[in-house]
Tab-separated table of C-alpha atoms in Angstrom:
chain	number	residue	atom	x	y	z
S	569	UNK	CA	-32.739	-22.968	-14.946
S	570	UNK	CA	-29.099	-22.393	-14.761
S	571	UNK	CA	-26.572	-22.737	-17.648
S	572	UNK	CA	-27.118	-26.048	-18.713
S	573	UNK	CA	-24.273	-28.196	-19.651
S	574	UNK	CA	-25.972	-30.598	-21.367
S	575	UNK	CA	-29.540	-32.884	-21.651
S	576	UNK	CA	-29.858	-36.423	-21.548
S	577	UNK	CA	-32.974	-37.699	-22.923
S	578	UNK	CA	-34.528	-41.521	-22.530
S	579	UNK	CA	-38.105	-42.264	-23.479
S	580	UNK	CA	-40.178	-45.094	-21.540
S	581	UNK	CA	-43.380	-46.466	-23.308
S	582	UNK	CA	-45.584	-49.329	-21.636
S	583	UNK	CA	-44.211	-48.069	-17.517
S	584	UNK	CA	-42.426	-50.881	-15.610
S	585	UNK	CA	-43.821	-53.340	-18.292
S	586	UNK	CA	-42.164	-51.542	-21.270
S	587	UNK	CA	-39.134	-50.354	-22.922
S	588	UNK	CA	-36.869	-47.706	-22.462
S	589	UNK	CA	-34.498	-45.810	-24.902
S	590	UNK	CA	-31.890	-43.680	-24.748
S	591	UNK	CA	-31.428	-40.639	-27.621
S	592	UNK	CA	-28.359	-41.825	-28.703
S	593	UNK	CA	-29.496	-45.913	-28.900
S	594	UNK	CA	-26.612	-47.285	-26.016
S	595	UNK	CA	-29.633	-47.841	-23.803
S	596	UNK	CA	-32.763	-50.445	-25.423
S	597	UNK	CA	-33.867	-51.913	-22.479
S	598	UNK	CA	-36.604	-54.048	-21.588
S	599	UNK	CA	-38.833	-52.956	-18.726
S	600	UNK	CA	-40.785	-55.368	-16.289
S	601	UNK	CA	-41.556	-55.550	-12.524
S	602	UNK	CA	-39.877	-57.853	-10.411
S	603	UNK	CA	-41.735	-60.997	-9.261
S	604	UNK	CA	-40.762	-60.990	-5.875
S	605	UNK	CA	-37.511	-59.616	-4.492
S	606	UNK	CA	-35.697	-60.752	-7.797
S	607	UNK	CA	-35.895	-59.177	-11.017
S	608	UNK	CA	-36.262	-60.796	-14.402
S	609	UNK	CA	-33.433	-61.817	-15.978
S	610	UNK	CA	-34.272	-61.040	-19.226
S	611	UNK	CA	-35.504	-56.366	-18.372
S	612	UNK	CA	-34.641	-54.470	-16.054
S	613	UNK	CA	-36.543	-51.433	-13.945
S	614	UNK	CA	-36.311	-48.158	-13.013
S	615	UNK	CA	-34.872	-48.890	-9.739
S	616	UNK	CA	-31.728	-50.539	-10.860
S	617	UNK	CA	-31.327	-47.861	-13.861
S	618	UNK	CA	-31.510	-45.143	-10.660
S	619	UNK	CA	-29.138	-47.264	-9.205
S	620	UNK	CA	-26.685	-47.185	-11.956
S	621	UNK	CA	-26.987	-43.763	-12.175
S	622	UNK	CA	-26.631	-42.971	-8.578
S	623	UNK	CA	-23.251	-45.013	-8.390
S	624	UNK	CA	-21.953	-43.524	-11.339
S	625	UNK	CA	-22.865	-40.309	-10.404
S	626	UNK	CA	-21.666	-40.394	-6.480
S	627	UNK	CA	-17.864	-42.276	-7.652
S	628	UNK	CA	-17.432	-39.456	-9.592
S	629	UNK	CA	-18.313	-36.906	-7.627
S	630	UNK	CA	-16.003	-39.032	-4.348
S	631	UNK	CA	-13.076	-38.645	-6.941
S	632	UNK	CA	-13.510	-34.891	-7.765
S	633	UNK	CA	-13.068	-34.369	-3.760
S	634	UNK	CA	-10.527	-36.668	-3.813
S	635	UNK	CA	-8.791	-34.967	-6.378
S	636	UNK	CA	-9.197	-31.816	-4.402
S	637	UNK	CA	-8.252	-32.879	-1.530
S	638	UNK	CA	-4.944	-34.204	-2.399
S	639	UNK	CA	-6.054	-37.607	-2.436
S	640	UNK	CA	-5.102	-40.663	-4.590
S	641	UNK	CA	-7.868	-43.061	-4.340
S	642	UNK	CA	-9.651	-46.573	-6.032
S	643	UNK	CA	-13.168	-46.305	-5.108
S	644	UNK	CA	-16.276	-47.840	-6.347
S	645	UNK	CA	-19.493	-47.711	-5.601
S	646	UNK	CA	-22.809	-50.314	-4.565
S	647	UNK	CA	-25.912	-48.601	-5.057
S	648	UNK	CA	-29.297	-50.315	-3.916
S	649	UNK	CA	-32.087	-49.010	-4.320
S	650	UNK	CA	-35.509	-50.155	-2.726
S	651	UNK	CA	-38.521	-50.014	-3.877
S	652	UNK	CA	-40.864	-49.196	-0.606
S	653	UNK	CA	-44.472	-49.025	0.521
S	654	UNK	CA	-45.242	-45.156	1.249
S	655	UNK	CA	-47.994	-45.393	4.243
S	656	UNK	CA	-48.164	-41.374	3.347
S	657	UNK	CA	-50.425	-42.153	0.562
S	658	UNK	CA	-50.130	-45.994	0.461
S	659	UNK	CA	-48.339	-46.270	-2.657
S	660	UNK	CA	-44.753	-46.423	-3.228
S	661	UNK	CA	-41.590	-44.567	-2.564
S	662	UNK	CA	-37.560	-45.365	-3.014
S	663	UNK	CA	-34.580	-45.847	-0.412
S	664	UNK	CA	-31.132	-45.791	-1.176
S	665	UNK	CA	-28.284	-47.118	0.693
S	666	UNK	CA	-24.885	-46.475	-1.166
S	667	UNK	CA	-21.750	-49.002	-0.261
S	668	UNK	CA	-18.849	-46.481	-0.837
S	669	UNK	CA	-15.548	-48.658	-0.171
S	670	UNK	CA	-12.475	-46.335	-0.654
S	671	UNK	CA	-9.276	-47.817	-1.073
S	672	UNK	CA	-5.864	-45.454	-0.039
S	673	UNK	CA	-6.876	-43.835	2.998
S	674	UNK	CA	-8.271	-44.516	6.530
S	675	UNK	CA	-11.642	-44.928	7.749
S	676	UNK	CA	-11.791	-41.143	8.899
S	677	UNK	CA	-10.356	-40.043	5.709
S	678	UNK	CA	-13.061	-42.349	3.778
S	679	UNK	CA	-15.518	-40.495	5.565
S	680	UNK	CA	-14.898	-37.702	5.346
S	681	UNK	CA	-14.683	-37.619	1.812
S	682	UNK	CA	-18.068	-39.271	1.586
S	683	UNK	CA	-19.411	-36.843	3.245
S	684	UNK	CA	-18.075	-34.111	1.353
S	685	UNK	CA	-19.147	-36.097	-1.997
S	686	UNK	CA	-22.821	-36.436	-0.614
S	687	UNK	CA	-22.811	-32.466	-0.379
S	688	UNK	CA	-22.105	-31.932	-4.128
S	689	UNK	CA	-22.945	-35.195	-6.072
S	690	UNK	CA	-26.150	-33.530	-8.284
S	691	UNK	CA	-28.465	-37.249	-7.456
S	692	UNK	CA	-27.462	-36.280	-3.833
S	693	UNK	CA	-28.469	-32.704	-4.167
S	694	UNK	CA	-31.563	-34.018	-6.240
S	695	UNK	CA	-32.594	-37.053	-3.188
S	696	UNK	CA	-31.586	-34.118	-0.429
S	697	UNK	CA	-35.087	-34.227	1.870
S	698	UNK	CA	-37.040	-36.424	-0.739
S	699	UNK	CA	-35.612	-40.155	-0.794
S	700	UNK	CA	-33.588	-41.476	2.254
S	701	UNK	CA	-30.062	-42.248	1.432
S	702	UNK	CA	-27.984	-43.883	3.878
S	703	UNK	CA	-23.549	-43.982	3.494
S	704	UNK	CA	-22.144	-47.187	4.027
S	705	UNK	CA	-18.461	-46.050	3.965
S	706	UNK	CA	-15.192	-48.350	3.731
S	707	UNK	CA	-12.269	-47.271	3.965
S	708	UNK	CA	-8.579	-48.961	3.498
């Protein structure tokens, strides 16, 4: 492994019907799988934790190249991810499509920045060839 820069650590006990902690305590989450297309009010999953992390992880990542490039930007970031039927091995697999909407330059611009965010966002690198992830980029 490279130099690491640091560790996060969560522990899950029960699966999707469980609980999930983080190290330091900010995340005590119940876990339990959606009924439906809608999850419970009351847990959450480890789709929508992905999520979170995902959105997190690809806004900052879109602001680093901003900030590269010269580039004063508001972004923010919509990440949904799917859970999916895998006819591979018929289980279950993920999709993500992430809504970037960029705010202080064009279309092109918003692009291309997406693009270049994609390249070195680490759950990009990590999805890269595994997990579909489709850009939905808007730009202003």
């Amino acid at each position: 492994m490279s130099d690491v820069m640091f560790t996060a650590q969560a522990k899950a006990k029960g699966g999707r019907d469980g609980h999930v902690t983080s190290d330091n305590g900010v995340i005590d989450l119940n876990l339990a799988m959606p009924k439906g297309s809608e999850p419970p009010a009351d847990a959450t999953n480890p789709e929508q934790l992905f999520a979170a992390g995902y959105a997190a992880c690809f806004d900052g990542a879109l602001n680093l190249v901003a900030n590269k490039a010269g580039k004063e930007i508001d972004s923010a970031i919509n990440a949904e991810v799917s859970l999916l039927k895998d006819p591979a091995d018929n289980g279950f697999k993920i999709g993500v499509v992430l809504h970037v909407e960029i705010d202080g330059v064009s279309q092109d611009e918003a692009e291309g920045l997406a693009g270049e965010a994609h390249k070195v966002c680490p759950y990009s690198k990590a999805t890269s060839g595994n997990v579909n992830v489709e850009l939905k980029i808007k730009g202003e």
